[in-house]
mmCIF file of C-alpha atoms in Angstrom:
data_model
loop_
_atom_site.group_PDB
_atom_site.id
_atom_site.type_symbol
_atom_site.label_atom_id
_atom_site.label_comp_id
_atom_site.label_asym_id
_atom_site.label_seq_id
_atom_site.Cartn_x
_atom_site.Cartn_y
_atom_site.Cartn_z
ATOM 1 C CA GLY A 849 -17.898 24.811 13.820
ATOM 2 C CA GLY A 850 -14.684 24.770 15.424
ATOM 3 C CA ILE A 851 -12.763 22.503 13.063
ATOM 4 C CA VAL A 852 -10.433 24.517 10.921
ATOM 5 C CA PRO A 853 -8.428 22.862 8.043
ATOM 6 C CA LYS A 854 -4.731 23.698 8.438
ATOM 7 C CA SER A 855 -4.763 25.405 5.014
ATOM 8 C CA GLU A 856 -6.963 27.841 6.392
ATOM 9 C CA CYS A 857 -4.368 28.658 9.231
ATOM 10 C CA TYR A 858 -1.443 29.044 6.577
ATOM 11 C CA LYS A 859 -3.763 31.438 4.558
ATOM 12 C CA THR A 860 -4.399 33.514 7.769
ATOM 13 C CA GLY A 861 -0.531 33.466 8.653
ATOM 14 C CA GLU A 862 0.210 34.689 5.132
ATOM 15 C CA ILE A 863 -2.117 37.800 5.548
ATOM 16 C CA LEU A 864 -0.482 38.403 8.905
ATOM 17 C CA GLY A 865 3.026 38.144 7.302
ATOM 18 C CA MET A 866 3.789 34.684 8.887
ATOM 19 C CA GLY A 867 5.429 32.006 7.184
ATOM 20 C CA ARG A 868 4.449 28.222 7.273
ATOM 21 C CA SER A 869 7.084 27.378 10.117
ATOM 22 C CA ASP A 870 5.845 30.309 11.934
ATOM 23 C CA VAL A 871 2.260 29.348 11.767
ATOM 24 C CA ASP A 872 3.318 25.556 12.838
ATOM 25 C CA GLU A 873 5.134 27.184 16.002
ATOM 26 C CA ALA A 874 1.964 29.145 16.762
ATOM 27 C CA LEU A 875 -0.167 26.392 16.679
ATOM 28 C CA LYS A 876 2.014 24.327 18.924
ATOM 29 C CA TYR A 877 2.006 27.188 21.301
ATOM 30 C CA PHE A 878 -1.686 27.701 21.111
ATOM 31 C CA ASP A 879 -1.865 23.901 21.583
ATOM 32 C CA LYS A 880 0.247 23.926 24.735
ATOM 33 C CA VAL A 881 -1.687 26.825 26.558
ATOM 34 C CA GLY A 882 -4.988 25.006 25.695
ATOM 35 C CA LEU A 883 -6.407 27.620 23.239
ATOM 36 C CA LEU A 884 -6.989 24.958 20.665
ATOM 37 C CA LEU A 885 -6.043 21.362 19.879
ATOM 38 C CA HIS A 886 -3.811 20.198 17.087
ATOM 39 C CA TYR A 887 -2.410 16.701 16.674
ATOM 40 C CA PRO A 888 0.239 17.159 13.963
ATOM 41 C CA ASP A 889 1.063 13.436 13.991
ATOM 42 C CA ASP A 890 -2.190 12.086 14.053
ATOM 43 C CA VAL A 891 -4.553 14.425 12.247
ATOM 44 C CA PRO A 892 -2.200 16.811 10.814
ATOM 45 C CA ASP A 893 -4.674 18.794 8.582
ATOM 46 C CA LEU A 894 -7.279 19.936 11.023
ATOM 47 C CA VAL A 895 -7.097 22.390 14.003
ATOM 48 C CA PHE A 896 -9.766 22.336 16.648
ATOM 49 C CA THR A 897 -10.489 25.718 17.967
ATOM 50 C CA LYS A 898 -13.712 24.554 19.757
ATOM 51 C CA MET A 899 -13.900 21.452 21.599
ATOM 52 C CA ASP A 900 -17.569 21.268 21.236
ATOM 53 C CA SER A 901 -17.613 18.930 18.222
ATOM 54 C CA LEU A 902 -15.030 16.501 19.722
ATOM 55 C CA ILE A 903 -16.825 16.496 23.282
ATOM 56 C CA SER A 904 -20.141 15.914 21.562
ATOM 57 C CA ARG A 905 -19.172 13.056 19.679
ATOM 58 C CA LEU A 906 -17.422 11.476 22.624
ATOM 59 C CA SER A 907 -20.251 11.989 24.872
ATOM 60 C CA ARG A 908 -22.626 10.499 22.414
ATOM 61 C CA LEU A 909 -20.391 7.436 21.865
ATOM 62 C CA ILE A 910 -20.280 6.720 25.447
ATOM 63 C CA THR A 911 -23.840 7.402 26.147
ATOM 64 C CA ALA A 912 -24.828 4.863 23.482
ATOM 65 C CA SER A 913 -23.458 2.258 25.725
ATOM 66 C CA PHE A 914 -26.062 3.107 28.715
ATOM 67 C CA ILE A 915 -29.029 2.661 26.361
ATOM 68 C CA THR A 916 -31.156 0.351 28.589
ATOM 69 C CA PRO A 917 -31.481 -3.172 26.674
ATOM 70 C CA GLY A 918 -35.022 -3.651 25.216
ATOM 71 C CA ARG A 919 -36.836 -4.343 22.138
ATOM 72 C CA CYS A 920 -35.409 -1.311 20.165
ATOM 73 C CA VAL A 921 -31.748 -1.775 20.936
ATOM 74 C CA THR A 922 -29.810 -3.200 17.970
ATOM 75 C CA ALA A 923 -26.894 -5.510 18.134
ATOM 76 C CA PRO A 924 -24.140 -2.867 17.832
ATOM 77 C CA TYR A 925 -25.541 -1.298 20.951
ATOM 78 C CA LYS A 926 -25.617 -4.308 22.884
ATOM 79 C CA ARG A 927 -22.001 -5.018 21.725
ATOM 80 C CA LEU A 928 -20.802 -1.692 22.840
ATOM 81 C CA ARG A 929 -22.448 -2.103 26.297
ATOM 82 C CA GLU A 930 -21.556 -5.670 26.982
ATOM 83 C CA LYS A 931 -18.044 -5.777 25.488
ATOM 84 C CA GLY A 932 -17.002 -2.325 24.910
ATOM 85 C CA LEU A 933 -16.432 -2.914 21.272
ATOM 86 C CA PHE A 934 -17.730 -1.151 18.246
ATOM 87 C CA LYS A 935 -17.048 -0.862 14.470
ATOM 88 C CA LYS A 936 -16.341 2.340 12.624
ATOM 89 C CA SER A 937 -19.803 1.891 10.910
ATOM 90 C CA PHE A 938 -21.551 2.147 14.136
ATOM 91 C CA LEU A 939 -20.511 5.962 14.273
ATOM 92 C CA ARG A 940 -22.791 6.625 11.199
ATOM 93 C CA THR A 941 -25.656 5.613 13.311
ATOM 94 C CA ILE A 942 -24.902 7.691 16.322
ATOM 95 C CA PHE A 943 -23.572 10.483 14.504
ATOM 96 C CA GLU A 944 -25.989 11.123 11.851
ATOM 97 C CA ASP A 945 -26.696 14.892 12.793
ATOM 98 C CA HIS A 946 -23.134 15.578 12.439
ATOM 99 C CA TYR A 947 -22.987 14.419 8.841
ATOM 100 C CA GLU A 948 -25.916 16.406 8.155
ATOM 101 C CA SER A 949 -24.575 19.697 9.375
ATOM 102 C CA GLY A 950 -21.372 19.254 7.070
ATOM 103 C CA GLU A 951 -18.994 18.944 9.936
ATOM 104 C CA GLU A 952 -15.405 18.428 8.844
ATOM 105 C CA LEU A 953 -14.575 15.792 10.995
ATOM 106 C CA SER A 954 -14.427 12.386 9.564
ATOM 107 C CA ASP A 955 -14.931 9.149 11.351
ATOM 108 C CA ASP A 956 -11.274 8.163 10.479
ATOM 109 C CA ASN A 957 -10.184 11.329 12.195
ATOM 110 C CA PHE A 958 -12.178 11.018 15.223
ATOM 111 C CA LEU A 959 -10.959 7.417 15.694
ATOM 112 C CA LYS A 960 -7.390 8.672 15.372
ATOM 113 C CA ILE A 961 -8.134 11.214 17.876
ATOM 114 C CA LEU A 962 -9.446 8.631 20.407
ATOM 115 C CA GLU A 963 -6.527 6.616 20.026
ATOM 116 C CA CYS A 964 -4.151 9.564 20.451
ATOM 117 C CA LEU A 965 -6.034 10.655 23.829
ATOM 118 C CA LYS A 966 -5.761 6.946 24.776
ATOM 119 C CA ILE A 967 -9.597 6.864 25.072
ATOM 120 C CA SER A 968 -10.097 4.011 22.567
ATOM 121 C CA VAL A 969 -7.751 1.408 20.833
ATOM 122 C CA HIS A 970 -8.119 -0.407 17.418
ATOM 123 C CA VAL A 971 -7.984 -4.111 18.437
ATOM 124 C CA GLY A 972 -8.132 -5.557 14.875
ATOM 125 C CA ASP A 973 -10.843 -6.936 12.508
ATOM 126 C CA GLY A 974 -12.486 -3.469 12.273
ATOM 127 C CA ASP A 975 -13.001 -3.416 15.935
ATOM 128 C CA TYR A 976 -12.366 -0.611 18.461
ATOM 129 C CA PHE A 977 -12.514 -1.085 22.230
ATOM 130 C CA LEU A 978 -13.771 1.673 24.464
ATOM 131 C CA PRO A 979 -13.381 0.696 27.987
ATOM 132 C CA SER A 980 -15.430 3.401 29.350
ATOM 133 C CA ALA A 981 -18.440 1.849 27.736
ATOM 134 C CA LEU A 982 -18.210 -1.025 29.985
ATOM 135 C CA SER A 983 -20.393 -1.693 33.089
ATOM 136 C CA LEU A 984 -18.740 -0.382 36.405
ATOM 137 C CA GLU A 985 -20.454 -3.324 38.052
ATOM 138 C CA PRO A 986 -19.824 -7.216 37.464
ATOM 139 C CA PRO A 987 -22.588 -9.022 36.070
ATOM 140 C CA VAL A 988 -25.255 -10.566 38.392
ATOM 141 C CA ASP A 989 -25.241 -14.477 38.622
ATOM 142 C CA ASP A 990 -28.221 -14.775 36.284
ATOM 143 C CA SER A 991 -26.501 -12.610 33.574
ATOM 144 C CA PRO A 992 -26.640 -13.657 29.986
ATOM 145 C CA LEU A 993 -22.985 -12.406 29.616
ATOM 146 C CA PRO A 994 -20.539 -15.412 29.182
ATOM 147 C CA MET A 995 -17.634 -15.338 31.559
ATOM 148 C CA SER A 996 -15.283 -14.127 29.048
ATOM 149 C CA CYS A 997 -17.199 -10.847 28.925
ATOM 150 C CA VAL A 998 -17.087 -9.997 32.614
ATOM 151 C CA PRO A 999 -16.847 -6.048 32.612
ATOM 152 C CA LEU A 1000 -14.086 -4.247 34.136
ATOM 153 C CA VAL A 1001 -14.716 -3.110 37.594
ATOM 154 C CA TYR A 1002 -12.864 0.082 38.563
ATOM 155 C CA SER A 1003 -12.490 -0.272 42.117
ATOM 156 C CA TRP A 1004 -9.377 -0.374 44.662
ATOM 157 C CA ASP A 1005 -10.131 -1.072 48.442
ATOM 158 C CA GLU A 1006 -13.709 -0.810 47.766
ATOM 159 C CA GLN A 1007 -13.296 2.866 46.280
ATOM 160 C CA ILE A 1008 -14.177 3.641 42.786
ATOM 161 C CA LEU A 1009 -11.025 4.702 40.674
ATOM 162 C CA PRO A 1010 -10.943 7.702 38.459
ATOM 163 C CA HIS A 1011 -11.901 6.563 34.884
ATOM 164 C CA GLY A 1012 -9.309 8.363 33.056
ATOM 165 C CA PHE A 1013 -6.123 6.851 34.571
ATOM 166 C CA PHE A 1014 -7.379 3.457 34.765
ATOM 167 C CA LEU A 1015 -8.938 3.499 31.163
ATOM 168 C CA THR A 1016 -5.604 4.808 29.894
ATOM 169 C CA LEU A 1017 -3.713 1.965 31.303
ATOM 170 C CA VAL A 1018 -6.139 -0.744 29.700
ATOM 171 C CA VAL A 1019 -5.944 1.088 26.145
ATOM 172 C CA GLU A 1020 -2.185 1.203 26.502
#
């Protein structure tokens, strides 16, 4: 499904007459030119040949923050929406079908990738902060949010900022 254990890359390299260092160099090159993703410092044992799984998971995590509050919205969804915070256990709720499909990407590795890409950050006590999950608008006056939870407003001179750069600064 687009996630290959690095050991499989070494086996393929061996068949092609390549040593481990040759395979490592090839992975660096293919990562640089955008043909695959490999994070040797953060998730050294996995190589991503298709981004579908990562994009699907990230999309689902961010989308979870846009679920309209109501009777069926549980506390973890509200917490993500209102504070931008979630726990690793929340991933089990929103990625249930990924586990059933036997996908290779563990929650720990997914979280490491989010941190590596400056999308999320571990803030202690088992919590992860995902700034992109916060509302783009400040709460209205009758909002039930305490003032300490005012969402980030991404604007500059009344123009919306591109999320990537601003959120990277927040995570950094």
